[in-house]
Amino acid sequence: MVAYAFDLPESKVRVRNPPYLGGDFGVRIGISGKAELLAAALSMKALRPVKMVYSREEDFIASDTRHGGYMHARLGAKKDGTFVALDTAAKLNTGAYCTFGVELPAVCGVCGTAGTYHIPYMRYMGYPVYTNQQTAGAFRSFGTPHGTAVVEACVVALNRKILAGTNYFHAVLTDMIYARILSLSRKQSSYSYCQSLHRCEKQNRCKSCI
């Protein structure tokens, strides 16, 4: 981003960030991705290091926030708890400008509502809605929490209604997707989510919380 804006070769741009911390997700795109450019321009002009810190007011008017909105879902299952159908809809507040309002409903559907369980029949409709509120963009998981939250609420409600809350882990693990994703480099064999639930079940740490 910096190299492109200042017409520099990428070899001339050095990014220093703490170890084990990603350098480009959410905050570096959309209207939030201005601080780096402004700091770099001032630094090049002053020939000194420059640090930019937003005030609380600037944080609201000059950066993105999460897409709020409304999620609706219906989950169908057999008597034994096996999931067979999921119908979800999302109406998300993208604020005054689009930025990533088009991409986010797609991520909400693919990674959120459809990302955890194997369900044969699924329907999803996502709508970004313009409002007169703060512009929303990529922000901490970028749509996935919205879809995941509403589906998990359905899973818990279904478990209480069909299985009377007695066999939650069996229902969840039966329908859980054991990662079968083909990436460009390798075939994924695990998300570690199912393994974590198995371990919690064996240690009886989660049953009392469901």
Coordinates of C-alpha atoms in Angstrom, one line a residue:
M1 CA 0.0 0.0 0.0
V2 CA 2.8 2.5 0.9
A3 CA 4.9 1.4 -2.0
Y4 CA 2.0 1.9 -4.4
A5 CA 1.0 5.3 -3.0
F6 CA 4.5 6.8 -3.2
D7 CA 5.6 5.0 -6.4
L8 CA 8.4 3.2 -4.6
P9 CA 9.7 -0.4 -5.1
E10 CA 8.5 -2.7 -2.4
S11 CA 12.1 -3.3 -1.4
K12 CA 12.3 0.3 -0.2
V13 CA 9.5 -0.2 2.3
R14 CA 10.2 -1.9 5.6
V15 CA 7.4 -2.9 7.9
R16 CA 8.2 -3.4 11.5
N17 CA 5.6 -5.1 13.7
P18 CA 5.7 -7.3 16.8
P19 CA 6.4 -11.0 16.2
Y20 CA 3.4 -13.5 15.7
L21 CA 1.1 -10.6 14.8
G22 CA -0.5 -10.2 11.4
G23 CA 0.3 -7.1 9.5
D24 CA -2.7 -6.6 7.1
F25 CA -6.2 -7.5 8.1
G26 CA -9.1 -5.0 8.5
V27 CA -7.2 -2.0 9.8
R28 CA -5.1 -1.8 6.6
I29 CA -7.9 -1.6 4.2
G30 CA -10.9 0.7 3.7
I31 CA -10.9 4.2 5.1
S32 CA -8.9 3.0 8.1
G33 CA -5.8 2.6 5.9
K34 CA -4.8 6.2 6.0
A35 CA -2.6 6.6 9.1
E36 CA 0.3 4.7 7.5
L37 CA 0.3 6.9 4.4
L38 CA 0.0 10.1 6.3
A39 CA 2.8 9.1 8.7
A40 CA 5.0 8.0 5.9
A41 CA 4.4 11.2 3.9
L42 CA 5.2 13.4 7.0
S43 CA 8.3 11.2 7.8
M44 CA 9.6 11.6 4.3
K45 CA 9.1 15.3 4.4
A46 CA 10.6 15.8 7.9
L47 CA 13.3 13.2 7.6
R48 CA 12.3 12.0 11.1
P49 CA 10.2 9.2 12.5
V50 CA 6.5 10.1 12.7
K51 CA 3.9 8.5 14.9
M52 CA 0.1 9.0 14.4
V53 CA -2.3 8.6 17.2
Y54 CA -6.1 9.1 16.6
S55 CA -8.1 10.9 19.2
R56 CA -11.3 9.3 20.3
E57 CA -13.3 11.5 18.0
E58 CA -11.0 10.9 15.0
D59 CA -11.3 7.1 15.7
F60 CA -15.0 7.4 15.0
I61 CA -15.0 9.8 12.1
A62 CA -11.9 8.6 10.2
S63 CA -11.9 4.9 10.5
D64 CA -14.2 1.9 9.9
T65 CA -16.3 0.1 12.5
R66 CA -18.0 -3.3 12.5
H67 CA -21.1 -3.9 10.5
G68 CA -24.0 -4.0 12.9
G69 CA -27.3 -5.4 11.7
Y70 CA -30.0 -8.1 12.0
M71 CA -29.5 -11.8 11.5
H72 CA -32.3 -14.3 11.0
A73 CA -32.0 -18.1 10.9
R74 CA -34.0 -21.3 10.8
L75 CA -32.4 -24.6 11.4
G76 CA -34.0 -28.0 10.5
A77 CA -32.9 -31.3 12.0
K78 CA -33.9 -34.9 12.2
K79 CA -35.1 -36.4 15.5
D80 CA -31.6 -37.6 16.3
G81 CA -30.3 -34.1 16.0
T82 CA -28.7 -34.4 12.5
F83 CA -28.9 -31.1 10.7
V84 CA -30.6 -31.2 7.3
A85 CA -31.4 -27.6 6.4
L86 CA -30.4 -24.0 7.3
D87 CA -32.0 -20.8 6.1
T88 CA -30.3 -17.6 7.0
A89 CA -30.6 -13.9 6.1
A90 CA -28.4 -10.9 7.0
K91 CA -29.2 -7.2 6.8
L92 CA -26.0 -5.4 7.7
N93 CA -25.5 -1.7 8.3
T94 CA -22.7 -0.6 6.0
G95 CA -23.0 3.1 7.0
A96 CA -22.8 6.1 4.7
Y97 CA -20.4 4.6 2.2
C98 CA -19.9 1.1 0.8
T99 CA -16.2 0.4 1.4
F100 CA -16.4 -3.4 2.0
G101 CA -20.2 -3.6 2.3
V102 CA -20.4 -5.8 -0.7
E103 CA -17.7 -8.4 0.4
L104 CA -18.9 -8.6 4.0
P105 CA -22.3 -10.3 3.4
A106 CA -20.5 -12.9 1.3
V107 CA -18.0 -13.6 4.1
C108 CA -20.9 -13.7 6.6
G109 CA -22.6 -16.4 4.6
V110 CA -19.6 -18.5 3.5
C111 CA -17.5 -18.4 6.6
G112 CA -20.1 -17.6 9.2
T113 CA -23.4 -19.4 8.6
A114 CA -21.9 -22.2 6.4
G115 CA -18.4 -22.4 8.0
T116 CA -18.9 -24.8 10.9
Y117 CA -21.5 -27.5 10.2
H118 CA -22.1 -29.9 7.4
I119 CA -25.7 -29.2 6.3
P120 CA -27.0 -30.6 3.1
Y121 CA -29.5 -27.9 2.2
M122 CA -28.6 -24.3 2.8
R123 CA -30.0 -20.9 1.7
Y124 CA -28.5 -17.5 2.6
M125 CA -29.4 -14.0 1.6
G126 CA -27.1 -11.1 2.6
Y127 CA -27.9 -7.4 2.2
P128 CA -25.6 -4.4 2.9
V129 CA -27.8 -1.4 3.8
Y130 CA -26.8 2.2 3.4
T131 CA -27.5 4.4 6.5
N132 CA -26.6 7.8 7.8
Q133 CA -24.3 6.2 10.4
Q134 CA -20.6 5.6 10.7
T135 CA -19.0 3.8 7.8
A136 CA -18.4 0.1 8.4
G137 CA -15.7 -2.0 7.0
A138 CA -13.3 -4.9 7.7
F139 CA -13.2 -5.3 11.4
R140 CA -12.1 -8.3 13.5
S141 CA -13.1 -11.5 11.6
F142 CA -14.9 -9.5 9.0
G143 CA -18.5 -11.0 9.0
T144 CA -17.8 -14.4 10.4
P145 CA -19.0 -13.7 14.0
H146 CA -22.4 -12.5 12.7
G147 CA -23.2 -15.8 11.0
T148 CA -21.6 -18.0 13.6
A149 CA -23.5 -16.3 16.4
V150 CA -27.0 -16.8 14.9
V151 CA -26.3 -20.4 13.9
E152 CA -24.9 -21.3 17.3
A153 CA -28.0 -19.8 18.9
C154 CA -30.1 -22.1 16.7
V155 CA -28.0 -25.1 17.6
V156 CA -28.4 -24.5 21.3
A157 CA -32.2 -24.0 20.9
L158 CA -32.6 -27.1 18.8
N159 CA -30.6 -29.1 21.3
R160 CA -32.8 -28.1 24.1
K161 CA -36.0 -28.8 22.1
I162 CA -35.1 -32.1 20.4
L163 CA -32.5 -33.6 22.7
A164 CA -33.6 -32.0 25.9
G165 CA -30.1 -30.7 26.4
T166 CA -28.7 -34.1 27.2
N167 CA -26.6 -34.9 24.2
Y168 CA -25.3 -31.6 23.0
F169 CA -21.8 -32.7 22.2
H170 CA -23.0 -35.7 20.2
A171 CA -25.3 -33.5 18.1
V172 CA -22.6 -30.8 17.5
L173 CA -19.8 -33.2 16.7
T174 CA -22.0 -35.3 14.4
D175 CA -22.7 -32.3 12.2
M176 CA -19.4 -30.5 12.6
I177 CA -17.3 -30.0 9.5
Y178 CA -14.0 -31.9 9.8
A179 CA -12.0 -29.7 7.5
R180 CA -12.1 -31.0 4.0
I181 CA -10.8 -27.9 2.3
L182 CA -8.4 -28.0 -0.6
S183 CA -6.0 -25.1 -0.5
L184 CA -3.5 -24.1 -3.2
S185 CA -0.6 -25.7 -1.4
R186 CA -2.1 -28.6 0.6
K187 CA -5.2 -30.4 1.9
Q188 CA -6.3 -29.2 5.3
S189 CA -7.0 -32.1 7.7
S190 CA -8.1 -30.3 10.8
Y191 CA -9.4 -27.0 12.2
S192 CA -8.6 -28.3 15.8
Y193 CA -12.1 -27.1 16.8
C194 CA -13.5 -30.6 16.9
Q195 CA -10.5 -31.9 18.8
S196 CA -10.9 -29.1 21.4
L197 CA -14.5 -30.0 22.0
H198 CA -13.7 -33.7 22.3
R199 CA -11.1 -32.8 25.0
C200 CA -13.5 -30.6 26.8
E201 CA -16.1 -33.3 26.8
K202 CA -13.7 -35.9 28.2
Q203 CA -12.7 -33.5 31.0
N204 CA -16.4 -32.6 31.6
R205 CA -15.6 -28.9 31.6
C206 CA -18.2 -27.8 29.1
K207 CA -21.3 -29.9 29.7
S208 CA -22.5 -27.8 32.7
C209 CA -22.2 -24.6 30.7
I210 CA -24.4 -25.7 27.8

